[in-house]
Coordinates of C-alpha atoms in Angstrom, one line a residue:
X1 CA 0.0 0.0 0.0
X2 CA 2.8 2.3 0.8
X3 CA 4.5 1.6 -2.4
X4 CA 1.0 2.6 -4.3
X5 CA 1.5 5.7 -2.6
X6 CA 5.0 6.6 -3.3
X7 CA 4.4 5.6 -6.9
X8 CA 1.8 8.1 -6.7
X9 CA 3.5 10.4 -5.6
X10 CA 5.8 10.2 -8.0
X11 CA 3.8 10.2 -11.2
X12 CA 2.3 13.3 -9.9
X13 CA 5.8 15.1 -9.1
X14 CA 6.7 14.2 -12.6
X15 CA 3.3 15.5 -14.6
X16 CA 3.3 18.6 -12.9
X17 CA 6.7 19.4 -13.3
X18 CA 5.9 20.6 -16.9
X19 CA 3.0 22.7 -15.4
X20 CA 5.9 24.6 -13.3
X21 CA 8.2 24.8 -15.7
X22 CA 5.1 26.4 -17.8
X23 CA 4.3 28.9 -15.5
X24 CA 7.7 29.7 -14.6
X25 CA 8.7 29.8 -18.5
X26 CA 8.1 33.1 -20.5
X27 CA 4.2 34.3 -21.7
X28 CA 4.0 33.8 -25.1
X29 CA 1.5 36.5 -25.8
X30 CA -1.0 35.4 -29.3
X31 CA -0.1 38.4 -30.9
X32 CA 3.8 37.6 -30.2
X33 CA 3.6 34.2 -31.8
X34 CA 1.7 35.7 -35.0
X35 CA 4.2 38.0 -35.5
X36 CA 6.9 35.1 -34.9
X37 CA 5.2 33.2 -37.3
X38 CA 5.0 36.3 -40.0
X39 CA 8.3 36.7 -39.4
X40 CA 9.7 33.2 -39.8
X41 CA 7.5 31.1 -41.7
X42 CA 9.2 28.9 -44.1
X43 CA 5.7 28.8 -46.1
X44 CA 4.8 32.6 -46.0
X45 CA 8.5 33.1 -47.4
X46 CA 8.2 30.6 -50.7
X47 CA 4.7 32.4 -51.4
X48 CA 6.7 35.8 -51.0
X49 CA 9.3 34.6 -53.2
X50 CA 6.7 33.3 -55.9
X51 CA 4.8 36.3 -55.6
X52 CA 8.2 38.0 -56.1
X53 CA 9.0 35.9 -59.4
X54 CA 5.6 36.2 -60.7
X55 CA 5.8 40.7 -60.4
X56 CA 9.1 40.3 -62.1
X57 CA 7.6 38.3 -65.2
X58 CA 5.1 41.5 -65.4
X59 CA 6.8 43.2 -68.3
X60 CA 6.4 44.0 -71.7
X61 CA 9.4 42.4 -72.9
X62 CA 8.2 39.2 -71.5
X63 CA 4.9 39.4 -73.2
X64 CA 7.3 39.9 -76.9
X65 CA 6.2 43.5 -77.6
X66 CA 10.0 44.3 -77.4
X67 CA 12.7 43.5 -80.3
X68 CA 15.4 41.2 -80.0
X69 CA 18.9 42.6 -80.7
X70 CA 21.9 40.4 -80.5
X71 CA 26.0 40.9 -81.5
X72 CA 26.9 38.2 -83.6
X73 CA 30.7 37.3 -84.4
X74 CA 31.5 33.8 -86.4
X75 CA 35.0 33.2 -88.0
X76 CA 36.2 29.8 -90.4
X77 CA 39.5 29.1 -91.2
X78 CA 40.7 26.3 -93.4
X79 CA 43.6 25.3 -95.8
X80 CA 43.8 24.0 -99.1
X81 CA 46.0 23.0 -102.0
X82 CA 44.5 24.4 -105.5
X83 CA 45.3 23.0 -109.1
X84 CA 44.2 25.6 -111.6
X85 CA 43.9 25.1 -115.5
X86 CA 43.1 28.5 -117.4
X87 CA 41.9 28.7 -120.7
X88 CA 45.4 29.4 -121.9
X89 CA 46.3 26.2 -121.3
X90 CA 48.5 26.9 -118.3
X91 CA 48.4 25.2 -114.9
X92 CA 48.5 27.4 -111.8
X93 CA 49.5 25.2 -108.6
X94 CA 48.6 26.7 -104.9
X95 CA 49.6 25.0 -101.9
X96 CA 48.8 25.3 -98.4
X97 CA 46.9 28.7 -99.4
X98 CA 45.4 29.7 -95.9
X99 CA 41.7 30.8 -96.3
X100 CA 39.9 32.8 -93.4
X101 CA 36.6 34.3 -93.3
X102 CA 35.8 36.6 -90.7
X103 CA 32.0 38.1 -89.6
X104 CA 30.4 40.1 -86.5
X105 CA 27.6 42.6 -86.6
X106 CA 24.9 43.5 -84.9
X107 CA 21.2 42.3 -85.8
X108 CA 18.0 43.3 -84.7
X109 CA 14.4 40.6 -85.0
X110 CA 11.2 42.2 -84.1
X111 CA 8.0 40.6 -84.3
X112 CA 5.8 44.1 -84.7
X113 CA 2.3 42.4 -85.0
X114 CA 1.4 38.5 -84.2
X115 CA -2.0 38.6 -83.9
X116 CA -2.5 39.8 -80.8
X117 CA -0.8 37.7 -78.9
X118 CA 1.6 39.6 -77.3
X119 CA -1.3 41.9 -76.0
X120 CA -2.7 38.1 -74.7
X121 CA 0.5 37.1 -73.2
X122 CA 0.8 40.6 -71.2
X123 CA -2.6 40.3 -69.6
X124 CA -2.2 36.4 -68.6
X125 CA 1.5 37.5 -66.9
X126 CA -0.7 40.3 -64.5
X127 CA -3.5 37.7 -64.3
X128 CA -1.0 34.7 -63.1
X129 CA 0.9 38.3 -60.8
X130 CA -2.8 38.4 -58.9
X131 CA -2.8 34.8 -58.7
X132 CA 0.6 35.2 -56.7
X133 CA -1.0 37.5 -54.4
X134 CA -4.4 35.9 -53.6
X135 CA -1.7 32.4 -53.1
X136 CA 0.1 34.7 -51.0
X137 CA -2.7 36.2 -48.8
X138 CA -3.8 33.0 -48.2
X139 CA -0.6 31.5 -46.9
X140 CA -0.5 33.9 -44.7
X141 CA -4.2 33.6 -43.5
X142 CA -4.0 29.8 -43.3
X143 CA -0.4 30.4 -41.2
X144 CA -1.9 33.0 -38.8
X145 CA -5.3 30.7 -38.4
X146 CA -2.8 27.5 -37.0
X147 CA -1.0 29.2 -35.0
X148 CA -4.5 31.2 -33.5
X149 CA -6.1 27.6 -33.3
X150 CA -3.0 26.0 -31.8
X151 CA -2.7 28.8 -29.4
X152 CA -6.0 28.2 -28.2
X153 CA -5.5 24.5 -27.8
X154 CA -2.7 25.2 -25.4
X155 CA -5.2 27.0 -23.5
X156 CA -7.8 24.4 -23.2
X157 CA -5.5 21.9 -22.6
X158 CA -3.8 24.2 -20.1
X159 CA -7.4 24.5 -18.4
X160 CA -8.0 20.6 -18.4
X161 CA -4.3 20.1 -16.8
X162 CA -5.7 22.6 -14.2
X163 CA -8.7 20.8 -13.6
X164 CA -7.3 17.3 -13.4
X165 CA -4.6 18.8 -10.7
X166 CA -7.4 19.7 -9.0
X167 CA -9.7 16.4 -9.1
X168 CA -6.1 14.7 -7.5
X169 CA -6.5 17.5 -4.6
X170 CA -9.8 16.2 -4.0
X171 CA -9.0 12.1 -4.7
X172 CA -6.3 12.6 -2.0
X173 CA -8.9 13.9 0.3
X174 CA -11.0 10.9 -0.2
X175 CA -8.4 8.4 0.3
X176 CA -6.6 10.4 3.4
X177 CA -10.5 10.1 4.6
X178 CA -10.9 6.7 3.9
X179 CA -7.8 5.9 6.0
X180 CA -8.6 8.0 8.7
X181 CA -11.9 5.9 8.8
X182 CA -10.2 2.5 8.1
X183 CA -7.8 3.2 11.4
X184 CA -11.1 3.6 13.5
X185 CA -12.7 0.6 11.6
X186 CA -15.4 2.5 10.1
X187 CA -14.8 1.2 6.6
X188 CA -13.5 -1.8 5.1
X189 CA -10.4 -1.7 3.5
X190 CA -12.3 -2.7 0.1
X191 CA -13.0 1.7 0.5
X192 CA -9.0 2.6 0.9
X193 CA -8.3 0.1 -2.1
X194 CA -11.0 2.0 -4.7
X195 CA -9.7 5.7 -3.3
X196 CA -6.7 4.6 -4.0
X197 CA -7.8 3.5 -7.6
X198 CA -9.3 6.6 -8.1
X199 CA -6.0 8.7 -7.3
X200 CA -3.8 6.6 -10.0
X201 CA -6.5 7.2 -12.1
X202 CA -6.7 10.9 -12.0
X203 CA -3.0 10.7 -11.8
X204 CA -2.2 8.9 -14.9
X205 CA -5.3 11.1 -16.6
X206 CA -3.1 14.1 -15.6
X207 CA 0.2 12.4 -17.3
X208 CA -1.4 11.6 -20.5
X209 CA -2.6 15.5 -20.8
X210 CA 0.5 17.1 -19.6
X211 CA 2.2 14.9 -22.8
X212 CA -0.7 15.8 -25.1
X213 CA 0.4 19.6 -24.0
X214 CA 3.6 19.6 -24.5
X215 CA 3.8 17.7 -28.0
X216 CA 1.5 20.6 -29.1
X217 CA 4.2 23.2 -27.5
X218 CA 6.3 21.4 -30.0
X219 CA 3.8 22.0 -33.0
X220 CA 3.4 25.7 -32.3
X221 CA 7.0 26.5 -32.2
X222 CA 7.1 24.1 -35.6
X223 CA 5.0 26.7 -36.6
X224 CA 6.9 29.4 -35.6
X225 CA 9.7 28.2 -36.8
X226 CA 12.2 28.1 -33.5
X227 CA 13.9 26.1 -31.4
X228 CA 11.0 23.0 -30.5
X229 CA 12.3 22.9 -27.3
X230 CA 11.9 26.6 -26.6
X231 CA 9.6 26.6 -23.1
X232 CA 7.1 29.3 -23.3
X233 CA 3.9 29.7 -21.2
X234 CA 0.3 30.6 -22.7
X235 CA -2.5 33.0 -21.7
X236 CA -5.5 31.2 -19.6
X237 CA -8.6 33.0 -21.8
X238 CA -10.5 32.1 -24.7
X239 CA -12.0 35.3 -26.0
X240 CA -14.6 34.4 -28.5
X241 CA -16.2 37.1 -31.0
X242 CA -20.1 36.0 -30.7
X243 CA -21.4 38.5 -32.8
X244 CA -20.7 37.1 -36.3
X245 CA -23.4 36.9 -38.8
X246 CA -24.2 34.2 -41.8
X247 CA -25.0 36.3 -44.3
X248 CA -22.6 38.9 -43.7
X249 CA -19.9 35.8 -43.9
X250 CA -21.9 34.5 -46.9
X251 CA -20.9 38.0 -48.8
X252 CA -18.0 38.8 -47.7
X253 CA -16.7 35.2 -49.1
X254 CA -17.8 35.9 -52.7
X255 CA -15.2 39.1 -52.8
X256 CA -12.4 37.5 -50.3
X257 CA -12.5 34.3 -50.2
X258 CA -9.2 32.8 -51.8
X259 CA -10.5 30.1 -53.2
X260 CA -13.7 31.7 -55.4
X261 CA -10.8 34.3 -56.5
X262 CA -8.1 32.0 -57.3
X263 CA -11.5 30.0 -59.5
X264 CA -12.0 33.7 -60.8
X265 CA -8.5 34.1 -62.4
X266 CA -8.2 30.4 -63.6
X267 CA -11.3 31.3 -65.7
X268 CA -10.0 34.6 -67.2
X269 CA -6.7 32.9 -67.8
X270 CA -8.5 30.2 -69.9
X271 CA -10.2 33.1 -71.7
X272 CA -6.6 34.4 -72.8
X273 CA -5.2 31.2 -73.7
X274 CA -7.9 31.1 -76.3
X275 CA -7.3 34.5 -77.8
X276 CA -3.4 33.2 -77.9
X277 CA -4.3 30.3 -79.8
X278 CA -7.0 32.4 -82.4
X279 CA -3.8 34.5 -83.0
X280 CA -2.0 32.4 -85.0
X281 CA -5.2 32.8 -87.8
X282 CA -3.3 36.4 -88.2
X283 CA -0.4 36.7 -90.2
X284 CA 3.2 37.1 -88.2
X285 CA 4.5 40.2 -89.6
X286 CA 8.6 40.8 -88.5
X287 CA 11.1 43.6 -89.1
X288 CA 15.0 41.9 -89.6
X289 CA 17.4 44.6 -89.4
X290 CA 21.8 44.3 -88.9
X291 CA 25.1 46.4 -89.3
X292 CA 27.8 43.9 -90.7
X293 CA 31.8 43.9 -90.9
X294 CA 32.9 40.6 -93.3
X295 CA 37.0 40.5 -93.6
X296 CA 37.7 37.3 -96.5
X297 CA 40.9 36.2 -97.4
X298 CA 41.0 33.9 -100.4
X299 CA 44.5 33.4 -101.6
X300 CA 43.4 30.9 -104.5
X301 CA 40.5 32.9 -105.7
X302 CA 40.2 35.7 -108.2
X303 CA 40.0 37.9 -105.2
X304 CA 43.0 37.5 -102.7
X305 CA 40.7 39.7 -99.9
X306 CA 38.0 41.4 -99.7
X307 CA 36.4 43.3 -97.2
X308 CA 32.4 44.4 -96.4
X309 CA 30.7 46.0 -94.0
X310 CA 27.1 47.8 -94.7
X311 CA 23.5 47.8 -92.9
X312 CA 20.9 45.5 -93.8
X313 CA 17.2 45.6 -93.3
X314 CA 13.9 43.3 -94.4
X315 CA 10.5 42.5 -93.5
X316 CA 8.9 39.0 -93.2
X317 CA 5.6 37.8 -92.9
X318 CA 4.4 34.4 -92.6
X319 CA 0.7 32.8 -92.3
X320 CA -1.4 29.9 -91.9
X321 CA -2.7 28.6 -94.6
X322 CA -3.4 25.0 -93.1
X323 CA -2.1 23.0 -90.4
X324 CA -4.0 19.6 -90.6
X325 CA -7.1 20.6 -89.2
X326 CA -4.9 21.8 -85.4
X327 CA -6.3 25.3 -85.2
X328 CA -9.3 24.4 -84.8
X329 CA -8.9 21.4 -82.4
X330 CA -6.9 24.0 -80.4
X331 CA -9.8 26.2 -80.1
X332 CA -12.3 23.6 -79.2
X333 CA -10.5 22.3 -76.7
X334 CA -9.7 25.7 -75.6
X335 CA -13.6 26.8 -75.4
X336 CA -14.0 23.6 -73.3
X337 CA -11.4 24.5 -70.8
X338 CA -13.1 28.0 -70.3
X339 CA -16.3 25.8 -69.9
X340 CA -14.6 23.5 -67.5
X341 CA -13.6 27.1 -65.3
X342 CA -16.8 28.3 -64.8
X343 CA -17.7 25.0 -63.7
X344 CA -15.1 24.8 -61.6
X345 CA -15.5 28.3 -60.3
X346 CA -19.3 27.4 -59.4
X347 CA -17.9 24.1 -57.2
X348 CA -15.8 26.1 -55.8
X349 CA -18.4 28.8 -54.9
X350 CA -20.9 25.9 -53.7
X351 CA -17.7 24.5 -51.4
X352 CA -17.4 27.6 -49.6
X353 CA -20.7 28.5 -48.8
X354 CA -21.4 24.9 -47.8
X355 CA -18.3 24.8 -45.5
X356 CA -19.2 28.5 -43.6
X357 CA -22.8 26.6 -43.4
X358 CA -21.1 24.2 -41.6
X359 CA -18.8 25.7 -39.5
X360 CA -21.5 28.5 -39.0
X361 CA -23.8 25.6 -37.1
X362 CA -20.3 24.3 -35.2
X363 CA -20.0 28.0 -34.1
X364 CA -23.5 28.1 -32.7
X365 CA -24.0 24.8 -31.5
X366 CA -20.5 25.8 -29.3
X367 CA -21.9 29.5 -28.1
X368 CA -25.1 27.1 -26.7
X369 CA -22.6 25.3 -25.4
X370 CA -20.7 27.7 -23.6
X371 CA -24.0 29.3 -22.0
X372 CA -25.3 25.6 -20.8
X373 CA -22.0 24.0 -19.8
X374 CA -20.7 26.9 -17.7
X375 CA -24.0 27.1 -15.3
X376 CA -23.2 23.1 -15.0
X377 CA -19.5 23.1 -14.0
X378 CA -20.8 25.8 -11.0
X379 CA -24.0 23.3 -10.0
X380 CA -21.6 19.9 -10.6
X381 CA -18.7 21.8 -7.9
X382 CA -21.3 22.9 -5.6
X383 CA -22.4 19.2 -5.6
X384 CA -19.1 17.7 -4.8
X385 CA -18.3 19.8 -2.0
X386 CA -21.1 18.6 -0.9
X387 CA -20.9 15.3 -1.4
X388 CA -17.2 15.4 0.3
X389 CA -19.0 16.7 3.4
X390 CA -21.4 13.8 3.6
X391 CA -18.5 11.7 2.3
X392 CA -16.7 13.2 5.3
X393 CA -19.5 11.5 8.1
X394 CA -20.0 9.0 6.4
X395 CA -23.7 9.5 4.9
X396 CA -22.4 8.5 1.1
X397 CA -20.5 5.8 -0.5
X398 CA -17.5 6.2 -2.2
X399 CA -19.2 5.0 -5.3
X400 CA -21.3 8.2 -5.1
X401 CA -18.5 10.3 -4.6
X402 CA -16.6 9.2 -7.2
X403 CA -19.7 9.9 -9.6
X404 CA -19.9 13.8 -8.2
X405 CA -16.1 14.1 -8.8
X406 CA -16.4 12.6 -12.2
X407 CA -19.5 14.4 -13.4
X408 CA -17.7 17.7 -12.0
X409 CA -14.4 16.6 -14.2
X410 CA -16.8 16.2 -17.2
X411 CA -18.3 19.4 -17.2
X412 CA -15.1 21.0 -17.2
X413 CA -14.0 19.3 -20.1
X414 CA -17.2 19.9 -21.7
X415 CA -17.3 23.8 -20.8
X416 CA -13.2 23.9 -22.1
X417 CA -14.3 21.9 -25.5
X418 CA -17.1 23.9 -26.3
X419 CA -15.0 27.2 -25.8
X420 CA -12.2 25.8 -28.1
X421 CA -14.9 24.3 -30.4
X422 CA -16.3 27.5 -31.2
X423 CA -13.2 29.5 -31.7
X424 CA -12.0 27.0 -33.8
X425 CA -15.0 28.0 -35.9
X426 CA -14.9 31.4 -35.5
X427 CA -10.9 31.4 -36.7
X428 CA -12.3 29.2 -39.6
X429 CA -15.5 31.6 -40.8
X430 CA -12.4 34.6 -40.8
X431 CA -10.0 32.3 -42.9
X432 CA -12.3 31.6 -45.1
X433 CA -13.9 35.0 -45.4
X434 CA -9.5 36.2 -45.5
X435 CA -10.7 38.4 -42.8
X436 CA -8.3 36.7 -39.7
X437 CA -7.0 40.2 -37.7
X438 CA -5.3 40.2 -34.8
X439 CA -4.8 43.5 -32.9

């Protein structure tokens, strides 16, 4: 029995030690670890780096509105023995002449018109630049939105560590009672034995929390993007916003949302790619243009060297008479990919609204939850003080007991689930409506 005890003991020195260490540790304030997260990231910076990439493709010379001008420089060399026969009947032999032709200049392509393309190719670059940002925004409000619902679950956890220490308080009581009324033979020691169940219950209820709480430390500093062993303490309030309002979330979705935008763009961009692919039923019109130095040396020609240099200028032009029937697969397929966008933009539409619908409901159903399950945990405390104090003379079993201290214990967790259960939808209404705000 002693042993039981110390063992008790023991596992109760070592769960609480991380609640010590908590309190002792640094407060990690919400608005501190969003910040942190902002700051450090490893997501948020590869959207800001894409986002970066995609702003820099914004330009006209990437669209092809610009000319292409290039410095050109090419020299041959080669060696040859010559046998020449003239009409006079005499033989001229050359050997080992040395040839060498040299050429570098500097020549200009520009496509001036291609059917409209280019003007196509500049708007999808902006289009696929807002993409960037609304990818962007939303890496940031899906960051923010863990780290706010992981903050919170340190909380509640924190709260149901707190209430577990105390059902142990009040499960030694019971068994320092029981063996207070075993020494004067007032119970059997059947009573001792099932407070002393009860206490290494609670105890190791205590020691699976307090390692359920500190594996989530580890997740938020994951998140954060630090040292996983970095101790920190949290606040010990849930402040939930109960005045938010289904159709105001329904609206503000339809302008915000990332998702319905992201569907938004994916539809214009498959309008563009069709106006690219009706360009090429236009004809490709170019300007060629180039300044030219050519140095020849041709010791068994007519012309032992010769040397050139002069500018140089043309127009091309080049269209589609028929491919094989491919242009207008192209834009078939094309016109079905727009189709397939505004289908995909209404799924996406009907996604959304279904998911605020249902996170709307778990938002309610936890402010209810809130309002009943608080006005229980005061009735279920009241009633096992009580029941300690009949416990105490002797007018209850320990069975009874036992079912006010675990009804009390329930309420708790009930009152701390429903609080974390409706923040969580609360965060998740603001993420989806990109309206998450931390002040």
């Amino acid at each position: 029995m002693k042993f039981n005890k110390i063992l008790c003991l023991i596992f109760c020195a070592a769960a609480l030690t991380t609640g010590v260490r908590a309190q002792n540790a640094p407060l990690l304030t919400l608005k501190d670890a969003v910040e942190i997260a902002l700051a450090n990231n490893y997501n948020i910076k590869l959207s800001q780096n894409n986002k970066t990439i995609a702003g820099n493709n914004v330009t006209i010379g990437n669209a092809g509105f610009l000319p292409v001008v290039t410095g050109d420089a090419a020299t041959t060399n080669g060696i040859q023995t010559t046998r020449q026969t003239r009409t006079d009947g005499t033989v001229n032999n050359i050997n080992n002449a040395h040839n060498s032709n040299n050429n570098y200049g500097v020549n200009l392509n520009w496509t001036i018109f291609d059917g409209f393309n280019m003007f196509a190719n500049y708007d999808q670059l902006k289009q696929l630049d807002k993409l960037g940002a609304i990818r962007l925004q939303d890496t940031i409000q899906t960051t923010v939105a863990n780290v706010i619902n992981t903050y919170y679950n340190l909380i509640s956890q924190n709260q149901q560590i707190k209430a577990l220490v105390g059902a142990i308080e009040i499960s030694r009581t019971q068994l320092r009672y029981s063996n207070d009324k075993f020494n004067v033979g007032r119970v059997s020691k059947l009573d001792v034995y099932n407070a002393q169940v009860a206490l290494n219950t609670d105890t190791a209820s205590l020691i699976t929390q307090v390692q359920q709480f500190r594996t989530t430390k580890i997740q938020l500093n994951q998140l954060l993007v630090r040292d996983l062993q970095t101790d920190f303490s949290v606040g010990d309030t849930i402040m939930i916003d109960d005045k938010l309002i289904l159709g105001d979330i329904l609206g503000k979705a339809q302008s915000q949302n990332p998702d319905i935008l992201a569907a938004q763009i994916n539809r214009r961009l498959a309008e563009i790619n069709l106006r690219q692919i009706k360009s090429t039923r236009y004809p490709q019109i170019g300007v060629t243009s180039g300044y030219v130095f050519t140095n020849s040396s041709t010791p068994a020609g007519f012309t032992l060297r010769q040397n050139n240099k002069g500018f140089n200028y043309g127009l091309t032009a080049t269209i589609n008479i028929f491919d094989g029937l491919n242009q207008w697969r192209r834009e078939r397929n094309a016109k079905l990919q727009i189709n397939n966008a505004e289908l995909q933009a209404k799924q996406t539409r009907l996604n959304v609204e279904a998911d605020i619908n249902n996170f709307y409901v778990a938002y309610l159903a936890g402010l209810d939850l809130i309002r009943f399950s608080q006005s229980n945990v005061e009735l279920t405390r009241k009633t096992l003080a009580i029941s300690l104090e009949k416990y105490k003379i002797g007018n209850i079993t320990p069975l009874e007991i036992r079912t006010a201290q675990r009804d009390y214990l329930n309420a708790q967790s009930v009152f701390f689930s429903a609080q974390y259960q409706s923040k969580m939808a609360e965060v998740t209404l603001k993420q989806i409506t990109n309206s998450i705000n931390i002040q």
